[in-house]
Amino acid sequence: MEQRNVSTVGSLPKATVAGLLGGLGFGAIILGWRMTRIFITPENISQTYDNVFHLNAVRFILDTGNGSSLRLATLDPSGPGSFYPAVWHDLVSLVVQLSGSSIPVGLNAVNLVLGAVVWTISVMYLATRVLGSRPAVYLVTGSLAGAFSAFPYLLLGFGVLYPNFLAITLLPVAVALLTDVLRVSTVSHPGWLRGGILLLVILPGVTLSHPNIAMAFAVFAIPIIAIWLYKQVRACLNHDLAIRWLAASLVATAGYLLALQFAWEKFRPSKEASSWAPRQTIAQALGEGLANAPLGSPYRGRLHCLPSLVYTDCYAVANIFGCLDSCSLGLGYLLSYPASKKGNFGRPLPVSSTMTATGWPHYYR
């Protein structure tokens, strides 16, 4: 009779499982504690302009049974339809229906689970694609999940931007699955086929949660595709890949970039809707990105810059050990943050208009 290895749980080593549960538990507890302090009580609602619409949209879905994104914008079941991303409102409505709670309680419960649990799992999965499935990766990523002042806290205070909040919690998983599909991940599972199926499932959800996060995913895919092309070229030079497949890869990449440029220009709001003027210089935006203190978040005497410093150290160590492909991917995302802030805060250069598409082009989005 075959004996089961006592050092594993299923197919995972016990140390990895312990690291995963430890990182998830620590991140969820810290985030949950902070978010409950923000909410104060379960019945409280955000006293902000956008929340008037969000609360009424949930009530509209409960009263009419119509949660279509094609009808939600007007809150008029008999009037002309207009698009507004409805997934977050549908989710809250479902929780309210199943639990019998009030709308404010259901709203806060959904946001608590999204911010404390889903976000932590999402960033942990992305981290394993870059740094491997190891106990330390789970523990450190879970510990740092709540260390960023930009997310998940910022979107719960301004707006409030609940649809963006939901979509961003799913974004790291979508990016990670793309690395699985293109085989640039440091781990072999779930593989390109299952990764592709999961990506096809999650992308419509991200898009209907908020389309501008789907466009963000399309941009974040560029460094992944660049790494994939580099590996394709290297394989061709080593005679492991036929030159016709390399040519097909180049054509596919060019087609993707052209389609992205078209979508970026087609679906963004008009310049007339861009009423938010620049609030900071490019240097200030870069400084906030490096210090992880967006929009004037306090950082003096605090450790808000710790994630950026830790990530830089991880990149340096991994680069020493030859993990250049994976860490180049991570460095691209690290640099994309201040770059995107330059588009939002910098002087009104042409790049500013380009980088703040699609969605309302102000700094919180």
Coordinates of C-alpha atoms in Angstrom, one line a residue:
M1 CA 0.0 0.0 0.0
E2 CA 1.3 3.4 -1.0
Q3 CA 1.9 5.7 2.0
R4 CA 1.0 9.4 1.7
N5 CA 3.9 11.8 2.2
V6 CA 3.2 13.4 5.6
S7 CA 5.1 16.5 4.5
T8 CA 2.4 17.4 1.9
V9 CA -1.2 18.5 1.8
G10 CA -2.6 17.3 -1.4
S11 CA 0.1 18.2 -4.0
L12 CA 1.5 21.1 -1.9
P13 CA 4.2 20.9 0.7
K14 CA 2.9 21.6 4.2
A15 CA 5.3 24.6 4.5
T16 CA 3.8 26.1 1.4
V17 CA 0.2 25.6 2.7
A18 CA 1.2 27.1 6.0
G19 CA 2.7 30.1 4.3
L20 CA -0.4 30.5 2.1
L21 CA -2.8 30.4 5.1
G22 CA -0.5 32.6 7.2
G23 CA -0.2 35.2 4.5
L24 CA -3.9 35.2 3.8
G25 CA -4.8 35.2 7.4
F26 CA -2.5 38.1 8.3
G27 CA -3.4 40.2 5.3
A28 CA -7.2 39.6 5.7
I29 CA -7.1 40.4 9.4
I30 CA -5.1 43.6 9.1
L31 CA -7.2 44.8 6.1
G32 CA -10.5 43.7 7.8
W33 CA -9.5 45.5 11.0
R34 CA -8.6 48.7 9.1
M35 CA -11.8 48.6 7.0
T36 CA -14.1 48.1 10.0
R37 CA -12.5 51.1 11.6
I38 CA -13.2 53.1 8.4
F39 CA -16.9 51.9 8.3
I40 CA -17.2 52.4 12.2
T41 CA -20.6 50.5 12.2
P42 CA -22.1 48.0 9.7
E43 CA -25.1 50.3 9.1
N44 CA -23.0 53.4 8.1
I45 CA -22.9 54.7 4.6
S46 CA -20.3 56.9 2.9
Q47 CA -21.4 60.5 2.9
T48 CA -20.2 61.2 -0.6
Y49 CA -21.7 62.3 -3.8
D50 CA -21.4 59.1 -5.9
N51 CA -22.9 56.9 -3.1
V52 CA -26.3 58.4 -3.7
F53 CA -26.3 56.7 -7.1
H54 CA -24.8 53.4 -5.8
L55 CA -27.4 53.0 -3.0
N56 CA -30.3 53.9 -5.3
A57 CA -28.9 51.5 -8.0
V58 CA -29.0 48.6 -5.6
R59 CA -32.5 49.5 -4.6
F60 CA -33.5 49.7 -8.3
I61 CA -32.2 46.2 -8.9
L62 CA -34.0 44.8 -5.8
D63 CA -37.3 46.5 -6.8
T64 CA -37.2 45.7 -10.5
G65 CA -35.2 42.5 -10.7
N66 CA -33.2 44.1 -13.6
G67 CA -29.5 44.2 -13.0
S68 CA -28.3 44.7 -16.6
S69 CA -25.4 47.0 -17.2
L70 CA -27.4 48.2 -20.2
R71 CA -30.2 49.7 -18.0
L72 CA -28.6 50.8 -14.8
A73 CA -27.3 54.3 -15.8
T74 CA -30.7 56.0 -15.9
L75 CA -32.4 54.0 -13.0
D76 CA -35.5 54.1 -15.2
P77 CA -37.0 50.7 -16.2
S78 CA -39.3 52.2 -18.8
G79 CA -36.9 54.8 -20.3
P80 CA -34.1 54.5 -22.8
G81 CA -31.3 52.3 -21.7
S82 CA -27.7 53.5 -21.0
F83 CA -24.6 51.6 -20.1
Y84 CA -23.2 51.6 -16.5
P85 CA -21.1 48.8 -15.1
A86 CA -23.5 46.9 -12.8
V87 CA -21.5 43.9 -11.4
W88 CA -20.8 45.4 -8.1
H89 CA -24.4 46.5 -7.6
D90 CA -25.6 43.0 -8.7
L91 CA -23.3 41.5 -6.1
V92 CA -24.6 43.7 -3.3
S93 CA -28.2 43.1 -4.4
L94 CA -27.6 39.3 -4.3
V95 CA -26.1 39.5 -0.8
V96 CA -29.0 41.6 0.5
Q97 CA -31.6 39.2 -1.0
L98 CA -29.9 36.1 0.4
S99 CA -29.1 37.5 3.8
G100 CA -32.2 39.7 4.4
S101 CA -29.9 42.5 5.5
S102 CA -30.3 46.2 4.8
I103 CA -28.6 47.7 1.8
P104 CA -25.9 49.5 3.9
V105 CA -25.0 46.3 5.8
G106 CA -24.9 44.3 2.6
L107 CA -22.8 47.0 0.9
N108 CA -20.2 47.1 3.7
A109 CA -20.1 43.3 3.9
V110 CA -19.3 43.0 0.2
N111 CA -16.6 45.6 0.3
L112 CA -15.1 44.1 3.4
V113 CA -14.8 40.7 1.7
L114 CA -13.5 42.2 -1.5
G115 CA -10.9 44.4 0.2
A116 CA -9.7 42.0 2.9
V117 CA -10.0 38.6 1.3
V118 CA -10.3 38.8 -2.5
W119 CA -7.6 41.5 -2.8
T120 CA -5.2 39.5 -0.6
I121 CA -5.7 36.3 -2.6
S122 CA -5.4 38.2 -5.9
V123 CA -2.1 39.8 -5.1
M124 CA -0.7 36.6 -3.6
Y125 CA -1.5 34.7 -6.8
L126 CA 0.3 37.4 -8.9
A127 CA 3.3 37.3 -6.6
T128 CA 3.7 33.6 -7.1
R129 CA 3.8 34.0 -10.9
V130 CA 6.7 36.4 -10.5
L131 CA 8.6 35.0 -7.5
G132 CA 7.5 31.3 -7.3
S133 CA 5.1 29.4 -5.1
R134 CA 7.1 29.5 -1.8
P135 CA 6.1 30.0 1.8
A136 CA 8.0 33.3 2.1
V137 CA 6.3 34.7 -1.0
Y138 CA 2.8 34.1 0.4
L139 CA 3.8 35.4 3.9
V140 CA 5.4 38.6 2.6
T141 CA 2.7 39.3 0.0
G142 CA -0.1 38.8 2.5
S143 CA 1.6 41.0 5.0
L144 CA 2.1 43.8 2.4
A145 CA -1.4 43.5 0.9
G146 CA -2.7 46.2 3.2
A147 CA 0.4 48.3 3.3
F148 CA -0.5 50.5 0.3
S149 CA -2.4 53.7 1.0
A150 CA -3.7 53.9 -2.6
F151 CA -5.6 50.6 -2.4
P152 CA -7.9 49.4 -1.0
Y153 CA -8.5 52.4 1.2
L154 CA -8.4 55.3 -1.2
L155 CA -11.4 54.3 -3.3
L156 CA -13.5 53.8 -0.2
G157 CA -13.1 57.4 0.7
F158 CA -13.4 59.3 -2.6
G159 CA -16.3 59.1 -4.9
V160 CA -17.1 56.5 -3.7
L161 CA -15.7 54.4 -6.6
Y162 CA -17.2 51.0 -5.7
P163 CA -17.2 49.5 -9.3
N164 CA -13.5 50.5 -9.7
F165 CA -12.9 48.9 -6.3
L166 CA -14.3 45.6 -7.4
A167 CA -12.5 45.5 -10.7
I168 CA -9.1 46.4 -9.2
T169 CA -9.4 43.5 -6.7
L170 CA -9.6 41.2 -9.7
L171 CA -6.9 42.8 -11.8
P172 CA -3.9 41.1 -10.3
V173 CA -5.4 37.6 -11.0
A174 CA -6.1 38.6 -14.6
V175 CA -2.6 39.7 -15.1
A176 CA -1.2 36.6 -13.4
L177 CA -3.3 34.3 -15.6
L178 CA -1.9 36.0 -18.7
T179 CA 1.6 35.0 -17.6
D180 CA 0.3 31.5 -17.3
V181 CA -1.2 31.6 -20.9
L182 CA 2.0 33.0 -22.4
R183 CA 4.2 30.7 -20.3
V184 CA 6.3 33.4 -18.7
S185 CA 5.3 32.5 -15.2
T186 CA 7.9 31.0 -12.9
V187 CA 5.6 28.1 -12.0
S188 CA 4.1 25.5 -14.4
H189 CA 0.6 25.3 -12.9
P190 CA -2.3 25.8 -13.8
G191 CA -0.8 25.6 -17.3
W192 CA -1.6 27.6 -20.5
L193 CA -4.8 25.8 -21.3
R194 CA -6.5 26.1 -17.9
G195 CA -5.0 29.5 -17.5
G196 CA -6.6 30.6 -20.8
I197 CA -10.0 29.2 -19.9
L198 CA -9.9 31.1 -16.5
L199 CA -8.7 34.3 -18.2
L200 CA -11.6 34.1 -20.7
V201 CA -13.9 33.7 -17.7
I202 CA -12.5 36.6 -15.6
L203 CA -12.0 39.2 -18.3
P204 CA -15.8 39.7 -19.0
G205 CA -16.3 40.1 -15.2
V206 CA -13.5 42.7 -15.0
T207 CA -15.0 44.6 -18.0
L208 CA -18.5 44.6 -16.6
S209 CA -17.1 45.6 -13.1
H210 CA -15.5 48.6 -14.7
P211 CA -14.3 48.9 -18.3
N212 CA -11.4 51.2 -17.5
I213 CA -9.8 48.4 -15.4
A214 CA -10.1 46.1 -18.5
M215 CA -8.1 48.8 -20.4
A216 CA -5.6 48.9 -17.6
F217 CA -5.2 45.1 -17.9
A218 CA -4.6 45.6 -21.7
V219 CA -1.7 48.0 -20.9
F220 CA -0.3 45.9 -18.1
A221 CA -0.2 43.0 -20.6
I222 CA 2.4 44.9 -22.7
P223 CA 5.5 44.0 -20.6
I224 CA 4.3 40.4 -20.4
I225 CA 4.0 40.2 -24.1
A226 CA 7.5 41.9 -24.5
I227 CA 9.0 39.1 -22.3
W228 CA 7.1 36.5 -24.2
L229 CA 8.5 37.9 -27.5
Y230 CA 12.0 37.9 -26.0
K231 CA 11.7 34.3 -25.2
Q232 CA 10.3 33.5 -28.6
V233 CA 13.3 35.3 -30.3
R234 CA 15.7 33.4 -28.0
A235 CA 14.1 30.1 -28.8
C236 CA 14.3 30.8 -32.5
L237 CA 18.0 31.7 -32.3
N238 CA 18.5 28.4 -30.4
H239 CA 16.7 26.6 -33.2
D240 CA 13.9 25.5 -30.8
L241 CA 11.2 27.5 -32.6
A242 CA 10.6 27.8 -36.4
I243 CA 11.0 31.2 -37.8
R244 CA 7.5 31.2 -39.2
W245 CA 6.1 30.9 -35.6
L246 CA 8.3 33.9 -34.6
A247 CA 7.0 35.9 -37.5
A248 CA 3.4 34.9 -36.5
S249 CA 4.2 36.1 -32.9
L250 CA 5.5 39.5 -34.2
V251 CA 2.4 39.9 -36.4
A252 CA 0.1 39.0 -33.5
T253 CA 1.8 41.5 -31.2
A254 CA 1.6 44.3 -33.8
G255 CA -2.1 43.5 -34.2
Y256 CA -2.7 43.6 -30.5
L257 CA -1.0 47.0 -30.1
L258 CA -3.0 48.5 -33.0
A259 CA -6.2 47.2 -31.5
L260 CA -5.3 48.6 -28.1
Q261 CA -4.5 52.0 -29.6
F262 CA -7.9 52.0 -31.4
A263 CA -9.8 51.0 -28.3
W264 CA -7.9 53.5 -26.2
E265 CA -8.9 56.4 -28.5
K266 CA -12.4 55.1 -29.3
F267 CA -13.8 54.4 -25.8
R268 CA -12.3 57.2 -23.7
P269 CA -14.4 60.2 -22.6
S270 CA -14.2 63.3 -24.7
K271 CA -11.7 66.0 -23.9
E272 CA -14.6 68.2 -22.9
A273 CA -15.3 65.8 -20.1
S274 CA -11.7 66.2 -18.8
S275 CA -12.5 69.0 -16.4
W276 CA -9.9 68.1 -13.8
A277 CA -6.8 70.2 -14.1
P278 CA -3.3 68.9 -13.2
R279 CA -2.8 69.2 -9.4
Q280 CA 0.9 68.3 -9.2
T281 CA 4.1 68.5 -11.1
I282 CA 5.8 65.4 -12.7
A283 CA 8.4 65.4 -10.0
Q284 CA 5.8 65.4 -7.2
A285 CA 4.0 62.5 -8.9
L286 CA 7.2 60.5 -9.2
G287 CA 8.0 61.2 -5.5
E288 CA 4.5 60.0 -4.4
G289 CA 5.0 56.9 -6.5
L290 CA 8.3 56.1 -4.9
A291 CA 7.1 56.8 -1.4
N292 CA 3.7 55.0 -2.0
A293 CA 1.9 58.1 -0.7
P294 CA -0.6 59.1 -3.4
L295 CA -2.6 62.3 -3.3
G296 CA -0.8 63.7 -0.3
S297 CA -1.2 60.7 1.9
P298 CA 0.9 61.1 5.1
Y299 CA 4.2 59.3 5.0
R300 CA 6.5 61.2 7.3
G301 CA 7.5 59.0 10.2
R302 CA 5.6 56.1 8.7
L303 CA 6.5 53.1 6.6
H304 CA 4.3 53.7 3.6
C305 CA 7.4 53.5 1.4
L306 CA 8.2 50.0 2.7
P307 CA 6.5 48.1 -0.1
S308 CA 8.5 49.8 -2.8
L309 CA 11.8 49.3 -0.9
V310 CA 11.0 45.7 -0.3
Y311 CA 10.1 45.1 -3.9
T312 CA 13.4 46.8 -5.0
D313 CA 15.3 44.5 -2.7
C314 CA 13.5 41.4 -4.0
Y315 CA 14.3 42.5 -7.6
A316 CA 18.0 42.9 -6.8
V317 CA 18.3 39.6 -5.0
A318 CA 16.4 37.7 -7.7
N319 CA 18.4 39.4 -10.4
I320 CA 21.6 38.1 -8.8
F321 CA 20.2 34.6 -9.0
G322 CA 19.3 34.9 -12.6
C323 CA 15.5 35.4 -12.4
L324 CA 15.6 38.3 -14.9
D325 CA 12.6 37.5 -17.0
S326 CA 10.2 37.3 -14.0
C327 CA 11.6 40.3 -12.2
S328 CA 11.6 42.4 -15.3
L329 CA 7.9 41.8 -15.4
G330 CA 7.5 43.0 -11.8
L331 CA 9.8 46.0 -12.3
G332 CA 7.6 47.1 -15.2
Y333 CA 4.6 47.3 -12.9
L334 CA 6.6 49.1 -10.2
L335 CA 7.7 51.7 -12.8
S336 CA 4.2 51.9 -14.3
Y337 CA 2.8 53.4 -11.1
P338 CA 4.7 56.7 -11.1
A339 CA 4.4 56.8 -14.9
S340 CA 0.7 56.6 -14.8
K341 CA 0.7 59.3 -12.1
K342 CA 2.7 61.5 -14.4
G343 CA -0.1 61.3 -16.9
N344 CA -2.7 62.3 -14.3
F345 CA -0.7 65.0 -12.4
G346 CA 1.9 66.3 -14.8
R347 CA 1.8 69.3 -17.1
P348 CA -0.8 69.1 -19.9
L349 CA 1.4 67.2 -22.3
P350 CA 0.0 65.0 -25.1
V351 CA 1.0 61.9 -23.1
S352 CA -1.3 63.1 -20.3
S353 CA -4.4 62.8 -22.5
T354 CA -3.3 59.4 -23.7
M355 CA -2.4 57.8 -20.4
T356 CA -5.6 58.9 -18.5
A357 CA -8.0 57.3 -21.0
T358 CA -10.4 55.4 -20.6
G359 CA -12.9 56.3 -17.8
W360 CA -13.2 59.7 -16.2
P361 CA -9.7 61.2 -16.4
H362 CA -9.1 62.3 -12.9
Y363 CA -6.4 61.2 -10.5
Y364 CA -8.4 58.9 -8.3
R365 CA -9.1 56.6 -11.2

